[in-house]
Amino acid sequence: MAGQHSVDVHDAVERLKADDIDVVRVVYSDLIGVDRGRDVVVDRLPAVMEHGLAFCRAVYHTSPQGDVVDVAGGLDAGLPDICVRPDLSTLAPVPWERGVAQCLGEAYEPDGTEPCSEGPREVLRHAVARLAELGLTAVAGPELEYFLCEPDPAAPNGWRRYGEGPGNVYTVGRRTDPDGHLLRTLRHLRDLGLDVTMGNHEFSCGQFEINLHHSEVLDAADRAFRLKAAVRELARVEGRLATFMAKPFNDDGGSGFHVHLSCVDEAGDNVFDGQSSYGGTTPHTPRNGLGAGPDGLSPTAHQAIAGIIAHAPALTAIFNPSVNSYKRFGPDTLAPWLIDWGLDNRSAMVRVPPERGGATRLEVRLGDAGANPYLGIAALLAAVYLGVRDKLTPPPPLEGYGYDPARAARLPGTLTAALDALAADTDLIDVLGARFVDAYLAYKRDEVARFERYVTDWEFREYAHHI
């Protein structure tokens, strides 16, 4: 598995000591993308590589409030272990934590040989393997937005948006970032080796976006996972709160997780391109013998789009994984609401940017920033695989401004509806793995049940003084 055996642990220990690093932080993703882990004294690293780190499997079934959800293989099995081994190929010094290096962990069943089927990194790796059956390798460039908040005892939830001020869309500098948070964060993420490219203040007050360079999807998801964890930690260092939740404020928009996706063949050529691989105007002949479409996309690209369209309701459950996610949707939000695609159209669920040649790609705008990057990208690959495998045909592209439900079907409007769609999508489940999907559905249905039992501030304000 992965690269943990390609790096000699004793060589790694010597290099770490030479760099004055005495602790290795081993982190891995739970189901909702929270970084779990353990700090290992560097001299103990060889033993940890041999025997692994034992964690309770219920780490995958633990809610954000610390409750263990009753998911098969957890409570009913007596809370057994998983075994996590460091992937030394991902070692990197932590720029803001002197003497500490970080690496990702690989989750295995207790015997330490069989990958853990609930591990998000393994779910993605499985989807990558299925796509490889078609001779395709996926490349992704993630974009993530988040809100930065400052403590405010007078605010209803105890937090206010940092640098509040309307109309500061796509700005940089101290006007919208008076304490230099973005510059500081961007530099730390660069020094952590995450291959970040740029950042800016986003559409809403106190909202920022940091972009990652594109790469093969497992590496891209690794870096997106580490970016989210690092941004949250750096905000804590500043005494602030960085949140990737979909829509934290009633009077503002939400935060998205957009994935720019392309596929290359064994020769490294972009198979979504309907022109020459050199960016010229002469269409090449794809493997199925069909010519390029008038939009400059190959038949493979159209099949990929069709797969995403066909499985969009189920994808929603993973790309929009919380009760809060569905408060981000709606007309005129620049968040998807309908199941559609368009050419350079930001009101569509799948946007095809105008570049062609090697830069031909899909921008899947379905996800919100609260999604687990591993699982969102895995589900996306599963839909692409099914679309290409079954040679599906997409509907015509959206023309003009979207959000007209007479022109396309609506996405699920609640987490419950999305989970029902995922449970019914047997083809997608086959690609992602039944054990993972069963665990995910049980975990998320518990979230819905807990929310439905909770009395909100809105309910008290709406009813208490009047009925």
Coordinates of C-alpha atoms in Angstrom, one line a residue:
M1 CA 0.0 0.0 0.0
A2 CA 1.0 3.6 -0.7
G3 CA 4.5 4.7 -0.1
Q4 CA 5.2 3.9 3.5
H5 CA 7.5 1.0 2.6
S6 CA 9.4 2.9 0.0
V7 CA 11.2 5.0 2.6
D8 CA 13.6 3.3 5.0
V9 CA 12.5 4.1 8.5
H10 CA 16.0 4.2 9.9
D11 CA 17.1 6.6 7.2
A12 CA 14.1 8.7 8.0
V13 CA 14.9 8.8 11.7
E14 CA 18.5 10.0 11.0
R15 CA 17.2 12.8 8.7
L16 CA 14.6 13.9 11.2
K17 CA 17.2 14.1 14.0
A18 CA 19.6 16.0 11.7
D19 CA 16.8 18.5 11.2
D20 CA 16.2 18.8 15.0
I21 CA 12.9 17.0 14.8
D22 CA 12.1 14.8 17.8
V23 CA 8.4 14.1 17.3
V24 CA 6.4 12.7 14.4
R25 CA 2.7 13.5 14.2
V26 CA 0.8 10.7 12.5
V27 CA -2.6 11.8 11.3
Y28 CA -5.4 10.2 9.3
S29 CA -8.9 11.1 8.3
D30 CA -12.1 9.9 10.0
L31 CA -15.4 9.7 8.1
I32 CA -16.1 13.4 8.2
G33 CA -12.6 14.5 7.4
V34 CA -11.4 15.3 11.0
D35 CA -7.7 14.7 11.5
R36 CA -7.2 12.0 14.1
G37 CA -3.7 11.0 15.2
R38 CA -0.9 10.5 17.7
D39 CA 2.4 12.2 18.4
V40 CA 5.3 9.7 18.3
V41 CA 8.7 10.3 19.8
V42 CA 11.1 9.9 16.8
D43 CA 13.2 7.1 18.4
R44 CA 10.0 5.0 18.6
L45 CA 9.2 5.4 14.9
P46 CA 10.8 2.1 13.8
A47 CA 8.7 0.1 16.3
V48 CA 5.6 2.0 15.2
M49 CA 6.3 1.1 11.5
E50 CA 6.6 -2.5 12.5
H51 CA 3.6 -2.9 14.8
G52 CA 1.4 0.1 14.0
L53 CA -0.6 2.4 16.2
A54 CA -3.8 0.9 17.7
F55 CA -6.9 3.1 17.6
C56 CA -10.4 2.2 18.5
R57 CA -12.4 1.6 15.3
A58 CA -15.1 3.7 16.7
V59 CA -13.0 6.7 15.7
Y60 CA -14.9 6.4 12.4
H61 CA -18.2 6.3 14.2
T62 CA -17.7 9.2 16.7
S63 CA -19.8 12.3 16.3
P64 CA -18.4 15.9 16.5
Q65 CA -19.9 16.0 20.0
G66 CA -17.9 12.9 21.0
D67 CA -20.8 10.4 21.0
V68 CA -20.1 6.9 19.5
V69 CA -22.8 6.1 16.9
D70 CA -24.0 2.5 16.7
V71 CA -22.5 1.4 13.4
A72 CA -21.9 -2.2 12.5
G73 CA -18.4 -3.4 13.4
G74 CA -18.1 -0.8 16.3
L75 CA -20.2 -1.0 19.4
D76 CA -21.8 -4.3 18.4
A77 CA -18.4 -5.9 18.0
G78 CA -17.1 -4.6 21.4
L79 CA -15.2 -1.6 20.0
P80 CA -12.4 -3.4 18.3
D81 CA -9.1 -1.8 17.1
I82 CA -7.8 -0.6 13.8
C83 CA -4.1 -0.5 13.1
V84 CA -2.6 2.8 11.7
R85 CA 0.9 2.8 10.2
P86 CA 2.8 5.9 9.1
D87 CA 3.2 6.6 5.4
L88 CA 6.8 8.0 5.5
S89 CA 6.6 9.2 2.0
T90 CA 4.3 12.0 3.3
L91 CA 6.7 13.2 6.0
A92 CA 7.0 17.0 6.2
P93 CA 8.2 19.4 9.0
V94 CA 5.4 21.4 10.6
P95 CA 6.5 25.1 10.1
W96 CA 4.6 26.5 13.1
E97 CA 5.5 23.7 15.5
R98 CA 9.2 23.5 16.3
G99 CA 10.7 20.0 16.4
V100 CA 7.6 18.3 14.9
A101 CA 7.2 16.6 11.5
Q102 CA 3.8 15.4 10.2
C103 CA 2.9 12.4 8.1
L104 CA -0.3 10.6 7.0
G105 CA -1.3 7.3 8.5
E106 CA -2.7 4.3 6.6
A107 CA -5.5 2.4 8.4
Y108 CA -5.6 -1.4 8.4
E109 CA -7.7 -4.1 10.0
P110 CA -6.2 -5.3 13.4
D111 CA -3.9 -7.8 11.8
G112 CA -2.1 -4.9 10.1
T113 CA -2.3 -6.4 6.6
E114 CA -5.8 -5.8 5.2
P115 CA -6.7 -2.1 4.5
C116 CA -9.6 -0.8 6.6
S117 CA -12.6 -0.6 4.4
E118 CA -13.9 2.5 6.2
G119 CA -10.7 4.4 5.9
P120 CA -11.4 7.4 3.5
R121 CA -8.0 7.1 1.9
E122 CA -8.7 3.5 1.1
V123 CA -12.1 4.3 -0.3
L124 CA -10.5 6.7 -2.7
R125 CA -7.7 4.3 -3.6
H126 CA -10.4 1.7 -4.5
A127 CA -12.2 4.2 -6.8
V128 CA -8.8 5.0 -8.4
A129 CA -8.3 1.3 -9.1
R130 CA -11.7 0.9 -10.8
L131 CA -11.1 3.9 -13.0
A132 CA -7.7 2.4 -13.9
E133 CA -9.6 -0.6 -15.3
L134 CA -10.6 1.7 -18.1
G135 CA -7.0 2.8 -18.7
L136 CA -7.7 6.2 -17.0
T137 CA -5.9 8.2 -14.3
A138 CA -7.7 11.1 -12.7
V139 CA -6.2 14.4 -12.0
A140 CA -7.8 16.9 -9.6
G141 CA -7.3 20.5 -8.5
P142 CA -9.3 21.2 -5.3
E143 CA -10.6 24.6 -4.3
L144 CA -11.7 25.2 -0.7
E145 CA -13.4 28.1 1.0
Y146 CA -13.7 28.8 4.7
F147 CA -14.9 31.5 7.1
L148 CA -12.5 33.0 9.7
C149 CA -14.2 34.1 12.9
E150 CA -13.1 36.1 16.0
P151 CA -14.5 35.6 19.5
D152 CA -17.4 37.9 20.3
P153 CA -19.3 37.3 23.6
A154 CA -22.1 39.5 22.3
A155 CA -22.8 37.4 19.3
P156 CA -25.5 34.7 19.6
N157 CA -23.0 31.9 18.8
G158 CA -20.0 33.6 20.5
W159 CA -18.2 34.4 17.2
R160 CA -18.2 37.2 14.6
R161 CA -16.8 37.2 11.1
Y162 CA -13.2 38.5 10.9
G163 CA -12.6 41.7 9.0
E164 CA -16.3 42.3 8.4
G165 CA -17.2 44.5 5.6
P166 CA -19.5 44.0 2.5
G167 CA -18.4 44.0 -1.1
N168 CA -14.8 42.8 -0.6
V169 CA -15.1 40.1 -3.3
Y170 CA -11.8 38.8 -4.7
T171 CA -9.7 41.3 -2.7
V172 CA -6.3 40.9 -1.0
G173 CA -4.2 42.9 1.4
R174 CA -4.9 44.6 4.7
R175 CA -8.2 46.2 3.7
T176 CA -10.0 42.9 4.1
D177 CA -7.3 41.1 6.1
P178 CA -6.1 43.6 8.7
D179 CA -3.9 41.1 10.6
G180 CA -2.4 39.4 7.5
H181 CA -4.0 36.0 8.2
L182 CA -4.1 34.9 4.6
L183 CA -0.5 35.7 3.8
R184 CA 0.7 34.0 7.0
T185 CA -1.4 30.9 6.3
L186 CA -0.5 30.7 2.6
R187 CA 3.2 30.7 3.5
H188 CA 2.8 28.1 6.2
L189 CA 0.9 25.8 3.9
R190 CA 3.6 26.3 1.2
D191 CA 6.3 25.4 3.7
L192 CA 4.3 22.3 4.8
G193 CA 4.7 21.1 1.2
L194 CA 1.0 21.3 0.2
D195 CA 1.7 22.9 -3.2
V196 CA -0.7 25.7 -2.6
T197 CA -0.9 28.1 -5.5
M198 CA -2.8 31.2 -4.4
G199 CA -5.5 32.6 -2.1
N200 CA -7.8 35.6 -1.8
H201 CA -10.7 37.0 0.2
E202 CA -13.9 35.4 -1.2
F203 CA -17.4 36.5 -1.8
S204 CA -18.7 36.7 1.8
C205 CA -17.5 38.7 4.8
G206 CA -14.6 37.0 6.6
Q207 CA -14.4 34.3 3.9
F208 CA -11.2 33.1 2.2
E209 CA -10.2 30.7 -0.5
I210 CA -6.9 28.9 -0.9
N211 CA -6.2 26.9 -4.1
L212 CA -4.1 23.7 -4.5
H213 CA -2.2 22.8 -7.6
H214 CA -3.6 19.9 -9.6
S215 CA -2.2 16.4 -9.2
E216 CA -3.2 12.7 -9.3
V217 CA -6.3 12.5 -7.1
L218 CA -4.9 10.6 -4.1
D219 CA -2.2 13.2 -3.7
A220 CA -4.7 16.0 -4.3
A221 CA -7.0 14.6 -1.6
D222 CA -4.1 14.2 0.8
R223 CA -3.2 17.8 0.4
A224 CA -6.8 19.0 0.7
F225 CA -7.2 17.0 3.9
R226 CA -4.0 18.4 5.3
L227 CA -4.8 22.0 4.2
K228 CA -8.1 21.9 6.1
A229 CA -6.5 20.6 9.3
A230 CA -3.7 23.1 9.1
V231 CA -6.0 26.1 8.5
R232 CA -8.1 25.1 11.5
E233 CA -5.0 24.7 13.6
L234 CA -3.4 28.0 12.5
A235 CA -6.6 29.9 13.3
R236 CA -6.5 28.4 16.8
V237 CA -3.0 29.7 17.2
E238 CA -4.3 33.1 16.3
G239 CA -7.1 32.8 18.8
R240 CA -9.6 32.6 16.0
L241 CA -11.9 29.9 14.5
A242 CA -11.7 28.7 10.9
T243 CA -14.7 26.8 9.8
F244 CA -15.3 24.9 6.6
M245 CA -19.0 24.2 7.5
A246 CA -21.3 24.8 4.5
K247 CA -23.2 27.8 5.8
P248 CA -22.3 29.2 9.2
F249 CA -24.3 32.5 8.9
N250 CA -27.9 33.2 8.0
D251 CA -27.2 36.5 6.3
D252 CA -24.3 35.3 4.0
G253 CA -23.5 32.7 1.4
G254 CA -21.8 29.4 2.0
S255 CA -18.4 27.8 1.5
G256 CA -17.8 25.5 -1.5
F257 CA -15.5 22.6 -2.3
H258 CA -15.0 22.7 -6.0
V259 CA -13.0 19.9 -7.8
H260 CA -11.4 20.6 -11.2
L261 CA -11.2 17.1 -12.7
S262 CA -9.5 15.7 -15.8
C263 CA -8.4 12.2 -16.9
V264 CA -5.3 11.1 -18.7
D265 CA -4.6 7.9 -20.5
E266 CA -1.5 5.6 -20.3
A267 CA 0.5 8.0 -22.5
G268 CA -0.4 11.0 -20.2
D269 CA -2.7 12.6 -22.8
N270 CA -5.8 14.4 -21.5
V271 CA -8.7 12.2 -22.7
F272 CA -11.3 15.0 -22.1
D273 CA -9.8 17.1 -24.8
G274 CA -11.7 17.0 -28.1
Q275 CA -8.8 18.7 -29.9
S276 CA -5.2 17.7 -30.4
S277 CA -3.2 17.0 -27.3
Y278 CA -1.1 20.0 -28.3
G279 CA -4.0 22.4 -28.0
G280 CA -4.5 22.8 -31.8
T281 CA -7.7 22.9 -33.7
T282 CA -7.5 19.5 -35.4
P283 CA -9.7 17.0 -33.6
H284 CA -8.0 13.7 -32.7
T285 CA -9.9 10.4 -33.0
P286 CA -10.8 9.0 -29.6
R287 CA -10.5 5.3 -28.9
N288 CA -14.2 4.7 -29.5
G289 CA -13.7 6.1 -33.1
L290 CA -16.0 9.1 -32.6
G291 CA -15.0 12.6 -33.4
A292 CA -14.9 15.5 -31.1
G293 CA -18.1 17.5 -30.3
P294 CA -18.6 21.1 -31.3
D295 CA -17.8 22.1 -27.7
G296 CA -14.2 20.8 -28.0
L297 CA -14.9 17.9 -25.6
S298 CA -14.2 14.3 -26.4
P299 CA -16.8 11.6 -26.2
T300 CA -15.0 10.4 -23.0
A301 CA -15.6 13.9 -21.4
H302 CA -19.3 13.7 -22.4
Q303 CA -19.6 10.3 -20.8
A304 CA -17.9 11.5 -17.6
I305 CA -20.3 14.4 -17.4
A306 CA -23.2 12.0 -18.0
G307 CA -22.1 9.8 -15.2
I308 CA -21.9 12.7 -12.8
I309 CA -25.4 13.8 -13.9
A310 CA -26.8 10.3 -13.6
H311 CA -25.5 9.8 -10.1
A312 CA -25.8 13.4 -8.8
P313 CA -28.5 12.6 -6.2
A314 CA -26.3 10.0 -4.5
L315 CA -23.1 12.1 -4.9
T316 CA -24.9 14.9 -3.0
A317 CA -25.0 12.7 0.2
I318 CA -21.1 12.7 0.2
F319 CA -20.3 16.1 -1.3
N320 CA -22.9 17.8 1.0
P321 CA -22.6 15.7 4.1
S322 CA -24.3 17.6 6.9
V323 CA -27.8 18.9 7.9
N324 CA -26.3 22.4 7.4
S325 CA -25.2 21.7 3.8
Y326 CA -28.7 22.0 2.4
K327 CA -29.1 25.6 3.7
R328 CA -26.4 26.6 1.2
F329 CA -28.5 25.4 -1.8
G330 CA -31.1 27.4 -3.6
P331 CA -31.7 29.8 -6.5
D332 CA -29.3 32.6 -7.1
T333 CA -26.7 31.4 -4.5
L334 CA -24.0 30.4 -7.0
A335 CA -24.2 27.0 -5.2
P336 CA -25.8 24.2 -7.3
W337 CA -29.5 23.6 -7.0
L338 CA -30.2 21.7 -10.2
I339 CA -28.6 18.7 -11.9
D340 CA -27.1 20.3 -14.9
W341 CA -23.9 21.2 -16.7
G342 CA -22.8 24.1 -18.8
L343 CA -19.9 25.5 -20.8
D344 CA -18.1 28.2 -18.7
N345 CA -21.4 28.6 -16.7
R346 CA -21.0 29.2 -13.0
S347 CA -24.7 28.6 -12.4
A348 CA -24.4 25.0 -13.4
M349 CA -23.6 22.0 -11.2
V350 CA -20.8 21.0 -13.6
R351 CA -19.0 23.8 -15.3
V352 CA -16.6 23.2 -18.2
P353 CA -14.0 25.9 -18.1
P354 CA -13.1 27.5 -21.5
E355 CA -9.5 26.1 -21.7
R356 CA -8.9 23.1 -24.1
G357 CA -5.9 21.0 -25.0
G358 CA -4.1 19.7 -22.0
A359 CA -6.1 22.0 -19.7
T360 CA -9.5 20.5 -20.6
R361 CA -11.3 19.7 -17.4
L362 CA -14.6 19.7 -15.5
E363 CA -15.2 21.9 -12.6
V364 CA -17.6 20.0 -10.3
R365 CA -19.3 22.7 -8.1
L366 CA -21.5 20.3 -6.2
G367 CA -19.6 20.1 -3.0
D368 CA -19.5 22.3 0.1
A369 CA -16.3 22.8 2.1
G370 CA -17.5 20.5 4.9
A371 CA -17.1 17.4 2.7
N372 CA -14.4 14.9 3.3
P373 CA -12.0 15.4 0.4
Y374 CA -11.2 11.7 0.1
L375 CA -14.8 10.7 0.0
G376 CA -16.0 13.4 -2.3
I377 CA -13.4 12.8 -4.9
A378 CA -13.9 9.0 -4.5
A379 CA -17.6 9.4 -5.2
L380 CA -16.9 11.6 -8.1
L381 CA -14.5 9.1 -9.6
A382 CA -17.1 6.4 -9.2
A383 CA -19.6 8.4 -11.1
V384 CA -17.1 9.1 -13.9
Y385 CA -16.1 5.5 -14.1
L386 CA -19.8 4.4 -14.4
G387 CA -20.4 7.1 -17.1
V388 CA -17.4 6.0 -19.2
R389 CA -18.0 2.3 -18.7
D390 CA -21.6 2.5 -19.7
K391 CA -21.0 5.1 -22.4
L392 CA -23.7 7.4 -21.0
T393 CA -24.9 10.5 -22.9
P394 CA -25.5 13.8 -21.1
P395 CA -28.4 16.1 -21.6
P396 CA -27.8 19.3 -23.6
P397 CA -25.7 21.9 -21.7
L398 CA -27.3 24.7 -19.8
E399 CA -27.6 28.0 -21.7
G400 CA -27.9 31.2 -19.9
Y401 CA -28.5 31.7 -16.2
G402 CA -29.6 28.5 -14.4
Y403 CA -31.9 27.8 -11.4
D404 CA -35.0 27.2 -13.4
P405 CA -36.4 23.9 -12.2
A406 CA -38.4 23.6 -15.4
R407 CA -35.1 23.0 -17.2
A408 CA -33.5 20.3 -15.0
A409 CA -34.2 18.1 -12.0
R410 CA -33.5 19.4 -8.6
L411 CA -30.8 18.1 -6.3
P412 CA -32.0 16.5 -3.0
G413 CA -33.1 19.2 -0.7
T414 CA -32.3 17.6 2.6
L415 CA -29.6 15.2 4.0
T416 CA -32.3 12.6 4.4
A417 CA -33.3 12.7 0.8
A418 CA -29.6 12.6 -0.3
L419 CA -28.9 9.6 1.9
D420 CA -31.9 7.8 0.5
A421 CA -30.6 8.4 -3.0
L422 CA -27.2 7.0 -2.0
A423 CA -28.8 3.9 -0.5
A424 CA -30.7 3.3 -3.7
D425 CA -27.7 3.8 -6.1
T426 CA -26.4 0.2 -6.2
D427 CA -23.9 0.9 -9.0
L428 CA -22.2 3.6 -7.1
I429 CA -22.2 1.5 -3.9
D430 CA -20.5 -1.3 -5.9
V431 CA -17.6 1.0 -6.8
L432 CA -17.3 2.7 -3.3
G433 CA -17.7 -0.5 -1.3
A434 CA -20.8 -1.7 0.6
R435 CA -19.2 -1.8 4.0
F436 CA -18.1 1.8 3.8
V437 CA -21.4 3.0 2.4
D438 CA -23.4 1.1 5.1
A439 CA -21.2 2.7 7.8
Y440 CA -21.6 6.1 6.2
L441 CA -25.3 5.8 6.0
A442 CA -25.7 4.7 9.5
Y443 CA -23.5 7.4 10.8
K444 CA -25.2 10.2 8.9
R445 CA -28.8 8.9 9.6
D446 CA -27.9 9.2 13.3
E447 CA -26.9 12.8 12.7
V448 CA -30.3 13.5 11.1
A449 CA -32.1 11.9 14.0
R450 CA -30.1 13.9 16.6
F451 CA -30.8 17.1 14.8
E452 CA -34.6 16.4 14.5
R453 CA -34.7 15.9 18.3
Y454 CA -32.8 19.2 19.0
V455 CA -34.8 22.3 19.9
T456 CA -33.2 25.2 17.9
D457 CA -33.0 28.9 18.7
W458 CA -35.3 29.5 15.7
E459 CA -38.0 27.4 17.2
F460 CA -37.9 29.2 20.5
R461 CA -38.0 32.6 18.8
E462 CA -40.7 31.6 16.5
Y463 CA -43.1 29.9 18.9
A464 CA -42.3 30.6 22.6
H465 CA -43.9 34.0 22.9
H466 CA -46.9 33.3 20.8
I467 CA -48.2 29.8 21.4

